[in-house]
Coordinates of C-alpha atoms and ligand atoms in Angstrom, one line a residue:
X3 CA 199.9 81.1 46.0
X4 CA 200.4 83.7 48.3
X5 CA 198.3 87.0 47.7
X6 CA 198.5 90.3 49.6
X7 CA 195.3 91.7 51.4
X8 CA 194.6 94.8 49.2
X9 CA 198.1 94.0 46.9
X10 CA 198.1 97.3 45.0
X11 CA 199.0 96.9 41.5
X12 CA 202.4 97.2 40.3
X13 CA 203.5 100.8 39.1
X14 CA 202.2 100.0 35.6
X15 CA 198.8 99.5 37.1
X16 CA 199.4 95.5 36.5
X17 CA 197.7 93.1 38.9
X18 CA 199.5 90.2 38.0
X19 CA 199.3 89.9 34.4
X20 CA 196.2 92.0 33.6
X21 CA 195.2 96.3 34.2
X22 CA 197.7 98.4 32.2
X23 CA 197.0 101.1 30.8
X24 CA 196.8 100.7 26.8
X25 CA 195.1 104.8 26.0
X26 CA 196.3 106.7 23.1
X27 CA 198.9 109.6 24.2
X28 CA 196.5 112.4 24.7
X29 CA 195.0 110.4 27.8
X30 CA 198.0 109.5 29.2
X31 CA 198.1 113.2 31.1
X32 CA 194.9 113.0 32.6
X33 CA 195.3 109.6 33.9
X34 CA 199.1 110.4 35.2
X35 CA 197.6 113.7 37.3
X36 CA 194.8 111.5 38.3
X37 CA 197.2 109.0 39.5
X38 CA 199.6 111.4 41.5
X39 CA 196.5 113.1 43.0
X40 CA 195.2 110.0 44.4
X41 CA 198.4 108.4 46.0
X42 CA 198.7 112.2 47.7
X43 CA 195.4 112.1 49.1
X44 CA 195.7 109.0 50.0
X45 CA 198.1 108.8 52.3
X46 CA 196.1 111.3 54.2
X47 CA 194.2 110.4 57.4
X48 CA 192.2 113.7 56.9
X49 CA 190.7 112.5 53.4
X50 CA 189.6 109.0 55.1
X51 CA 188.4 110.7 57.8
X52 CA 186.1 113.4 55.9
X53 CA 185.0 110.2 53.4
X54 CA 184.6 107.9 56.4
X55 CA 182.0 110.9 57.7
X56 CA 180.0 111.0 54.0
X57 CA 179.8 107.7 54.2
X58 CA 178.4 107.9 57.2
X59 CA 175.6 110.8 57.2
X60 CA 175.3 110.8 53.7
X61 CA 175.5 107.5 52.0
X62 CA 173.7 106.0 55.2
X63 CA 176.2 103.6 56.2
X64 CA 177.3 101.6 57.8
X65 CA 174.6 99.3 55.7
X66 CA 173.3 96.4 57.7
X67 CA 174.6 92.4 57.6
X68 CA 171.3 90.7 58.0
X69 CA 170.5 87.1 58.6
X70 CA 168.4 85.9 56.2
X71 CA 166.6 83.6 58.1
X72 CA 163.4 82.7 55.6
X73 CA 166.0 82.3 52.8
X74 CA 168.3 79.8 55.0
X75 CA 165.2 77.5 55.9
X76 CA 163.9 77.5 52.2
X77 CA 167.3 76.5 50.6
X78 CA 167.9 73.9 53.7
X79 CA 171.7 74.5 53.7
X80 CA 174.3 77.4 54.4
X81 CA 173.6 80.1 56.6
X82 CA 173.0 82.8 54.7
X83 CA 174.0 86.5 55.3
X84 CA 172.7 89.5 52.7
X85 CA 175.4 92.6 52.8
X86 CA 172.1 95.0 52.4
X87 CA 174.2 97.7 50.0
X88 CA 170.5 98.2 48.4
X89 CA 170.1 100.4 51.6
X90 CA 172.6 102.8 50.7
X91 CA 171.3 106.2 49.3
X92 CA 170.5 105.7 45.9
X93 CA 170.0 102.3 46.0
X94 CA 173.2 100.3 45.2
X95 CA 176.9 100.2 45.7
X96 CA 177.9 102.6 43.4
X97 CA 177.6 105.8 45.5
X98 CA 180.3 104.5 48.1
X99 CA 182.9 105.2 44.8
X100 CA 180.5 108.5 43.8
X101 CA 181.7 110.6 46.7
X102 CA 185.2 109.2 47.3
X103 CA 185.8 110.2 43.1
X104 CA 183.9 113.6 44.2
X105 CA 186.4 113.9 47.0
X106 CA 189.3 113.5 44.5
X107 CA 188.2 115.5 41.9
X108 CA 187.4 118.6 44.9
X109 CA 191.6 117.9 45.6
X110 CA 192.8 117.9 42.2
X111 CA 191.5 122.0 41.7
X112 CA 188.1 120.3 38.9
X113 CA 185.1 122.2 39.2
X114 CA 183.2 119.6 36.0
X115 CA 182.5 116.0 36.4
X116 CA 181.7 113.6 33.8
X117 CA 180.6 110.1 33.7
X118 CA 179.2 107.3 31.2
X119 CA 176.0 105.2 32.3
X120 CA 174.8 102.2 30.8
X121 CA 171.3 102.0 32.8
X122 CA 171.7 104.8 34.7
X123 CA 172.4 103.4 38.3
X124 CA 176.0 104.8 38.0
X125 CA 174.6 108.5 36.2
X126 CA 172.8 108.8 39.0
X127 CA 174.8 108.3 41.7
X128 CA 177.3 110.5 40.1
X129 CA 174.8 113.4 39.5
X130 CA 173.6 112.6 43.2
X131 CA 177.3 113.2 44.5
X132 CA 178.1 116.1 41.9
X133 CA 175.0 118.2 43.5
X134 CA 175.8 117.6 46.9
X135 CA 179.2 119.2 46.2
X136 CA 177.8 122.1 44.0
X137 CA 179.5 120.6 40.9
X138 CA 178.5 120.4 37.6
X139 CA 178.3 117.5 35.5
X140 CA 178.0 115.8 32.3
X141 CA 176.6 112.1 31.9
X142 CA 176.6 110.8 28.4
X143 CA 174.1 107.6 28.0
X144 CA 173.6 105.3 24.8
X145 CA 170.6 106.7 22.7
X146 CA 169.7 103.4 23.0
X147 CA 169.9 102.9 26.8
X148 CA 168.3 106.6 27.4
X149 CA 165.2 105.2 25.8
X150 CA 165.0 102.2 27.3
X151 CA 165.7 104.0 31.0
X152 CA 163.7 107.4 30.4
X153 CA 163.0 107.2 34.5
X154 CA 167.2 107.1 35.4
X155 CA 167.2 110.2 32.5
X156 CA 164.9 112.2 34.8
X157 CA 166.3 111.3 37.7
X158 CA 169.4 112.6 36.6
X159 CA 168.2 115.8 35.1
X160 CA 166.5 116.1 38.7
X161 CA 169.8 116.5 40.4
X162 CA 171.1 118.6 37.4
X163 CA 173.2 117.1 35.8
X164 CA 173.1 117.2 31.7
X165 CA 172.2 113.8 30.2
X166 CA 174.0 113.5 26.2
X167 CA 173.0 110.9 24.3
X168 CA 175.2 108.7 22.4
X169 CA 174.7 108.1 18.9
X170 CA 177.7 105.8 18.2
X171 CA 178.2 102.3 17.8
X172 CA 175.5 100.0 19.0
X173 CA 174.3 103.7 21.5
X174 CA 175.3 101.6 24.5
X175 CA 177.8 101.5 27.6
X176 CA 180.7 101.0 25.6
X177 CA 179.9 103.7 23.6
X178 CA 178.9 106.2 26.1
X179 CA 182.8 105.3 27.7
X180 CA 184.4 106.5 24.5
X181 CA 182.7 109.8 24.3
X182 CA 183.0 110.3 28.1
X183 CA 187.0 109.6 27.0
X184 CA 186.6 112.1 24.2
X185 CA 185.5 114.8 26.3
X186 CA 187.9 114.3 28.9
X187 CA 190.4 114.8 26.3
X188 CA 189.7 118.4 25.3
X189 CA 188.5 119.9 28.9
X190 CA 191.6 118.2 31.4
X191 CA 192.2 121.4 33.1
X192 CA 188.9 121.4 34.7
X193 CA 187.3 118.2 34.1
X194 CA 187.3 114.7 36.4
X195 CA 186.1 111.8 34.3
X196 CA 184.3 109.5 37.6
X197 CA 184.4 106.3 36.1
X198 CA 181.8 103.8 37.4
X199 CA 183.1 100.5 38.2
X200 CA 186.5 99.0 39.0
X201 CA 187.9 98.9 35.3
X202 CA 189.2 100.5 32.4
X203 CA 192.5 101.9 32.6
X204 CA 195.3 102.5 35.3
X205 CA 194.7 104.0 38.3
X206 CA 191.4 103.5 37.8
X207 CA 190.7 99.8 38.5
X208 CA 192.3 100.5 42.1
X209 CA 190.8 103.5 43.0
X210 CA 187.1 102.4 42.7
X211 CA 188.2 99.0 44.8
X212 CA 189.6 101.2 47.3
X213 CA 186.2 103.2 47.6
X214 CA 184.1 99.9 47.3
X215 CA 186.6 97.9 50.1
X216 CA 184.2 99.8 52.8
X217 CA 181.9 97.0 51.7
X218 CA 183.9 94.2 52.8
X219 CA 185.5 95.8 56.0
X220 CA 182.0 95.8 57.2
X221 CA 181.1 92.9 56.3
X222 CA 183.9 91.6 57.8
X223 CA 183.4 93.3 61.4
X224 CA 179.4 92.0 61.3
X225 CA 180.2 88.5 60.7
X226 CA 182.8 88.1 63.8
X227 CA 179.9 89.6 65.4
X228 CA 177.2 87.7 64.8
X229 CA 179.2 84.2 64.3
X230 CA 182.5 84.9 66.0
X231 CA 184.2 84.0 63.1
X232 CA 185.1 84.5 59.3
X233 CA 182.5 83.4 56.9
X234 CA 182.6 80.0 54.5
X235 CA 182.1 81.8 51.3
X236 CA 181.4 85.3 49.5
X237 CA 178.7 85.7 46.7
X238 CA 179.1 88.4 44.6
X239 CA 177.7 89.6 41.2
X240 CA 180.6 91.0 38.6
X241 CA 179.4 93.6 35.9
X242 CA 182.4 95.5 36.0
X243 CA 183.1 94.0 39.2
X244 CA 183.2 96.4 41.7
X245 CA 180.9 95.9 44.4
X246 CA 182.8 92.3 44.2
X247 CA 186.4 93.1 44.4
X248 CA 184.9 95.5 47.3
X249 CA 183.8 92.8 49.4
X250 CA 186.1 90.2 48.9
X251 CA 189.2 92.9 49.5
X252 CA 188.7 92.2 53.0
X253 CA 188.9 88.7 52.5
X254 CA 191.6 88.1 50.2
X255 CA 194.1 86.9 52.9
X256 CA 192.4 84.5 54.2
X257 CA 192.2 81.6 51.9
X258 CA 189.9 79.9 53.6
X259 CA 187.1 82.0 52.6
X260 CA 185.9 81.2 49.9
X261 CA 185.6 84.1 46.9
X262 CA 182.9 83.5 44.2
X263 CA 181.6 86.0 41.4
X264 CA 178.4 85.8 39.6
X265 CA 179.0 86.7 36.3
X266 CA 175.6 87.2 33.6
X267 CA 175.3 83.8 31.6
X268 CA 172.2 85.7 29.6
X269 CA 170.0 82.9 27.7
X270 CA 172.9 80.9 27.1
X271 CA 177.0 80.5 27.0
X272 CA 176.8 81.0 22.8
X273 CA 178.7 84.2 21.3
X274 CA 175.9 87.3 21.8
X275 CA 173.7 85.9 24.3
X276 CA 175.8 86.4 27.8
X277 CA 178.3 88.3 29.2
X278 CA 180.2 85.6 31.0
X279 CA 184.0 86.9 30.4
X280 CA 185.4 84.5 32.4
X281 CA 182.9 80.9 30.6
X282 CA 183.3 82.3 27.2
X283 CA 186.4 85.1 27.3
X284 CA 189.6 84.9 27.1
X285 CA 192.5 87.9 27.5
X286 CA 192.6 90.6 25.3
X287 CA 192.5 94.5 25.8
X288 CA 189.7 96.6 25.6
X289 CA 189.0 100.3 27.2
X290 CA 192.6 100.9 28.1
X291 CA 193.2 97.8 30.0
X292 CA 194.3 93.9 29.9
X293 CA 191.6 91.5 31.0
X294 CA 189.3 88.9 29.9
X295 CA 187.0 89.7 27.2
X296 CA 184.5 88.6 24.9
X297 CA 185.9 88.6 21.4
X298 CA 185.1 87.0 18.4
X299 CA 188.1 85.2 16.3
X300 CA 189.6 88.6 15.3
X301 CA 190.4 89.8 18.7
X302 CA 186.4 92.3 18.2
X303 CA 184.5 92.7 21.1
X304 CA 181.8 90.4 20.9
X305 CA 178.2 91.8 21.8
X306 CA 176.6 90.6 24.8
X307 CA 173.3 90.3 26.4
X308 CA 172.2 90.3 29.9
X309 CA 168.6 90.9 31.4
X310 CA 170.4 93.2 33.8
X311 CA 171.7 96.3 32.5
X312 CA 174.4 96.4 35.1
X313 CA 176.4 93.1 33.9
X314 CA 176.3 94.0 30.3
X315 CA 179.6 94.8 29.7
X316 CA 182.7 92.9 27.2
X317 CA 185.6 93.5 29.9
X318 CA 186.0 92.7 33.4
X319 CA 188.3 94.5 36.2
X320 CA 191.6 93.3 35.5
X321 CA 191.9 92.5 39.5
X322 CA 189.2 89.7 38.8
X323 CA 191.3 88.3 35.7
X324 CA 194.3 88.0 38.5
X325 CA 192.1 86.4 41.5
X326 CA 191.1 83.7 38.9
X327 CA 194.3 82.8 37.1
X328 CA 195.3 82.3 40.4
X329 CA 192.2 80.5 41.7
X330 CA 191.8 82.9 44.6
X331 CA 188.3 83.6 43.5
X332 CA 186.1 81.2 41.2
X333 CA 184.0 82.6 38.6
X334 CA 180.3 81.0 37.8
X335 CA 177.0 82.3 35.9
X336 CA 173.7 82.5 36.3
X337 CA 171.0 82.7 33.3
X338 CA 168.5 85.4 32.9
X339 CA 165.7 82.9 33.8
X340 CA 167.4 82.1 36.7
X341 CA 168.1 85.7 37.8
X342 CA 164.5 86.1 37.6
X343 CA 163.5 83.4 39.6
X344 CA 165.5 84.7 42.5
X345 CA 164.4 87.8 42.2
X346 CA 161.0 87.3 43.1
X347 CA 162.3 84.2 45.7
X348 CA 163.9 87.3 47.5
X349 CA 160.8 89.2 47.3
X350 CA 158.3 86.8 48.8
X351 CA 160.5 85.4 51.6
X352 CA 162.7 88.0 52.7
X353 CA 160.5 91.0 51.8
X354 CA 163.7 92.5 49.6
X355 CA 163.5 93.5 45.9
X356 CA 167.0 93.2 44.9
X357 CA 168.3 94.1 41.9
X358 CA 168.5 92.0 38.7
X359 CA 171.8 92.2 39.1
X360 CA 172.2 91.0 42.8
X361 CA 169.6 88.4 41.6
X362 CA 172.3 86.7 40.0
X363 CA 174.4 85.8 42.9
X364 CA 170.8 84.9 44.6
X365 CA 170.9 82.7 42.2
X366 CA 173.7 80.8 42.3
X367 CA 173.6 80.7 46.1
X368 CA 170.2 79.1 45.7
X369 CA 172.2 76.3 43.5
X370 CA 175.0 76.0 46.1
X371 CA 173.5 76.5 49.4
X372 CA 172.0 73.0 50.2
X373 CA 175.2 71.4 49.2
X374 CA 177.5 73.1 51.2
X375 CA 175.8 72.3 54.5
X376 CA 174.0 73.8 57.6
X377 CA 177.7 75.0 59.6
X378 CA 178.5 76.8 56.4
X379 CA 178.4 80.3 56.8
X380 CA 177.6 82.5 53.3
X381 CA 177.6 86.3 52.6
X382 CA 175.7 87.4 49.7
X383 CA 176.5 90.8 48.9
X384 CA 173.0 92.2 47.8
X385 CA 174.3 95.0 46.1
X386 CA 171.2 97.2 44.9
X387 CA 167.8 97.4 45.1
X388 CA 165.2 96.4 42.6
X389 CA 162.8 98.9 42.2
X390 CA 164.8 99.8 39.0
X391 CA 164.2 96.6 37.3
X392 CA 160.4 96.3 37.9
X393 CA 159.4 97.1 34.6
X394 CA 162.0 94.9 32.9
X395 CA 160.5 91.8 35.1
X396 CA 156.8 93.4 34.3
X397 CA 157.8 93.0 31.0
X398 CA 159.2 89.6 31.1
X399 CA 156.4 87.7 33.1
X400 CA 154.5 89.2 30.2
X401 CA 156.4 87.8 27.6
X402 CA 156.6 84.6 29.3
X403 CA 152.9 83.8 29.6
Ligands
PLP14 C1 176.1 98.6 38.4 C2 175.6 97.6 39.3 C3 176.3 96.3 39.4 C4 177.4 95.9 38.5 O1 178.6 96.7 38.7 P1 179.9 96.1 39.4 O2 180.9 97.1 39.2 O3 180.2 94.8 38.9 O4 179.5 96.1 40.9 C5 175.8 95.4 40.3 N1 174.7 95.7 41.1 C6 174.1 96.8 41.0 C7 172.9 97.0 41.9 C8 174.5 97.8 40.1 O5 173.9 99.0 40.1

């Protein structure tokens, strides 16, 4: 089936069958402004060029495609490129969205941001953004996940913002989205909700890939540098799913590379234990959009369980839910034992700590790479760094012995 690079969605936010935008009335406002402000801007050269520059001398890009030579040897199979997004400032993806949202928000007149966190990665890269534009901002953080990540708290009452825990529910990320929503609802006039990842509902899902489709565009450039040509196959992780529908943007034309996401299988594919929407979900709506979910018999989100934070979540970008119903991208898992393993594999022959959640696609290239043979070219896009996680995997190896 044919699929257009970058196919925007249709102007009911639908990518194919999935997106949407399923809020209750008093959103729809916010997300319609949002919306107009965003296909304004950009069509502008001048807001490309000034995020283009950010990107550049703040974020520390472009980050580096690096041949992972140790990694290639050991697995005795693909050749295996790491898109290093863990040297971005910050650590991780997420700021590349950060100060494109910040940008927006500066446009639309809104002086306030807010933002929901499940670890933290994504409250700090929002606080980092919202103090290098003199903003202020609001993060709101399970009670739950605040304890569990006091150093990502601090961090983000370093930069200033205001950390508000989350009493609700299970005090999680799902949690911490519906009060960010609840907010956003009584302070519009000056407030932009920066949502973290490439969901939720419309024009959300395609504004974050548009931020995070930097990734891929360099990625793209690197390898018909190095190799003079396209690469075999893309490995990405998929929390949310947006430092993979960044990097496979670039590719989504040419259907000879292949797409795979990395999705958290947990301790195993059982109801509770993983967050593998697309192994055990199946379409239903959740947080104002259409997409696979993990739901019990009743259509309830089911809960889910990952050792990394950052692939916790029910719902999936609904841009994912299209590229596999139509087989553009395939969707696999890795466990939480296996994550581990690669983590530390990383470590010890490449000299990278990734993070728990880029030790899932480390994973699964370690199960695919001798397979696919030695003229196989493979991009893993190593999205954060692991320095984050070292307590968690202190923790574990504990537990383990
Ligand atoms: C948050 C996070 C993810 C998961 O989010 P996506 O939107 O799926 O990219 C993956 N890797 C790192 C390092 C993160 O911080």
């Amino acid at each position: 089936m044919k699929v257009n690079t970058n196919s925007n969605p249709d102007a009911r936010g639908y990518f194919g069958a999935f997106g949407g935008r399923f809020v209750p009335d008093t959103l729809m406002a916010p997300l319609i402004e949002l919306e107009k402000a965003y296909n304004e801007l950009s069509q502008k050269q001048s807001f490309w060029d000034e995020f283009a520059s950010l990107l550049k001398n703040f974020v520390g890009r472009e980050t580096p495609l690096q041949y992972a030579q140790r990694l290639t040897e050991h697995l005795g199979g693909a050749k295996i490129y790491l898109k290093r997004e863990d040297l971005a400032h910050t650590g991780a993806h997420k700021i590349n969205n950060a100060i494109g949202q910040i940008l927006l928000a500066r446009h639309m007149g809104k002086t306030r941001i807010i933002a929901e966190t499940g670890a933290g990665q994504h409250g700090v890269a929002t606080a980092t953004a919202a103090a290098a534009f003199g903003m202020s901002c609001v993060v709101y953080m399970g009670a739950e996940d605040m304890a569990r990540q006091e150093m990502n708290v601090f961090r983000m009452r370093l930069l200033g913002a205001e950390v508000v825990p989350v009493h609700n529910g299970s005090k999680t990320l799902k949690d911490a989205v519906s009060e960010a929503m609840r907010d956003w609802v009584s302070n519009i006039a000056d407030t932009h909700y920066l949502l973290g990842s490439a969901l939720g509902p419309h024009p959300y899902p395609r504004i974050v890939r548009d931020f995070q489709s930097v990734i891929g565009r360099e990625a793209r450039e690197q390898i018909l540098e190095h190799e003079g040509r396209l690469p075999d196959s893309i490995v990405a992780c998929v929390g949310g799913g947006s430092n993979a529908i960044g990097i496979f943007s670039a590719f989504i034309n040419d259907t000879n590379v292949n797409l795979i996401g990395v999705e958290a299988g947990g301790t195993a594919i059982k109801p509770g234990q993983h967050a593998a929407r697309f192994s055990g979900g199946k379409p239903g709506i959740f947080q104002g959009m259409k997409t696979y979910i993990l739901q019990n018999a009743d259509g309830q989100a089911e809960q889910t369980h990952s050792v990394s934070a950052g692939l916790d979540y029910t719902g999936v970008g609904p841009e994912h839910s299209m590229l596999h119903d139509l087989k553009r991208a395939s969707y696999a898992y890795a466990y939480d034992d296996e994550a581990l393993k690669a983590f530390h594999l990383l470590a010890r022959l490449e000299g990278i700590i990734p993070a728990l959640e880029s030790s899932h696609a480390i994973a699964h290239t370690c199960k695919i790479a001798k397979g696919l043979g030695k003229n196989h070219l493979l991009i893993v896009n190593l999205s954060g760094r692991g320095d984050k996680d070292i307590g968690i995997v202190q923790k574990y190896s504990g537990e383990k012995k």
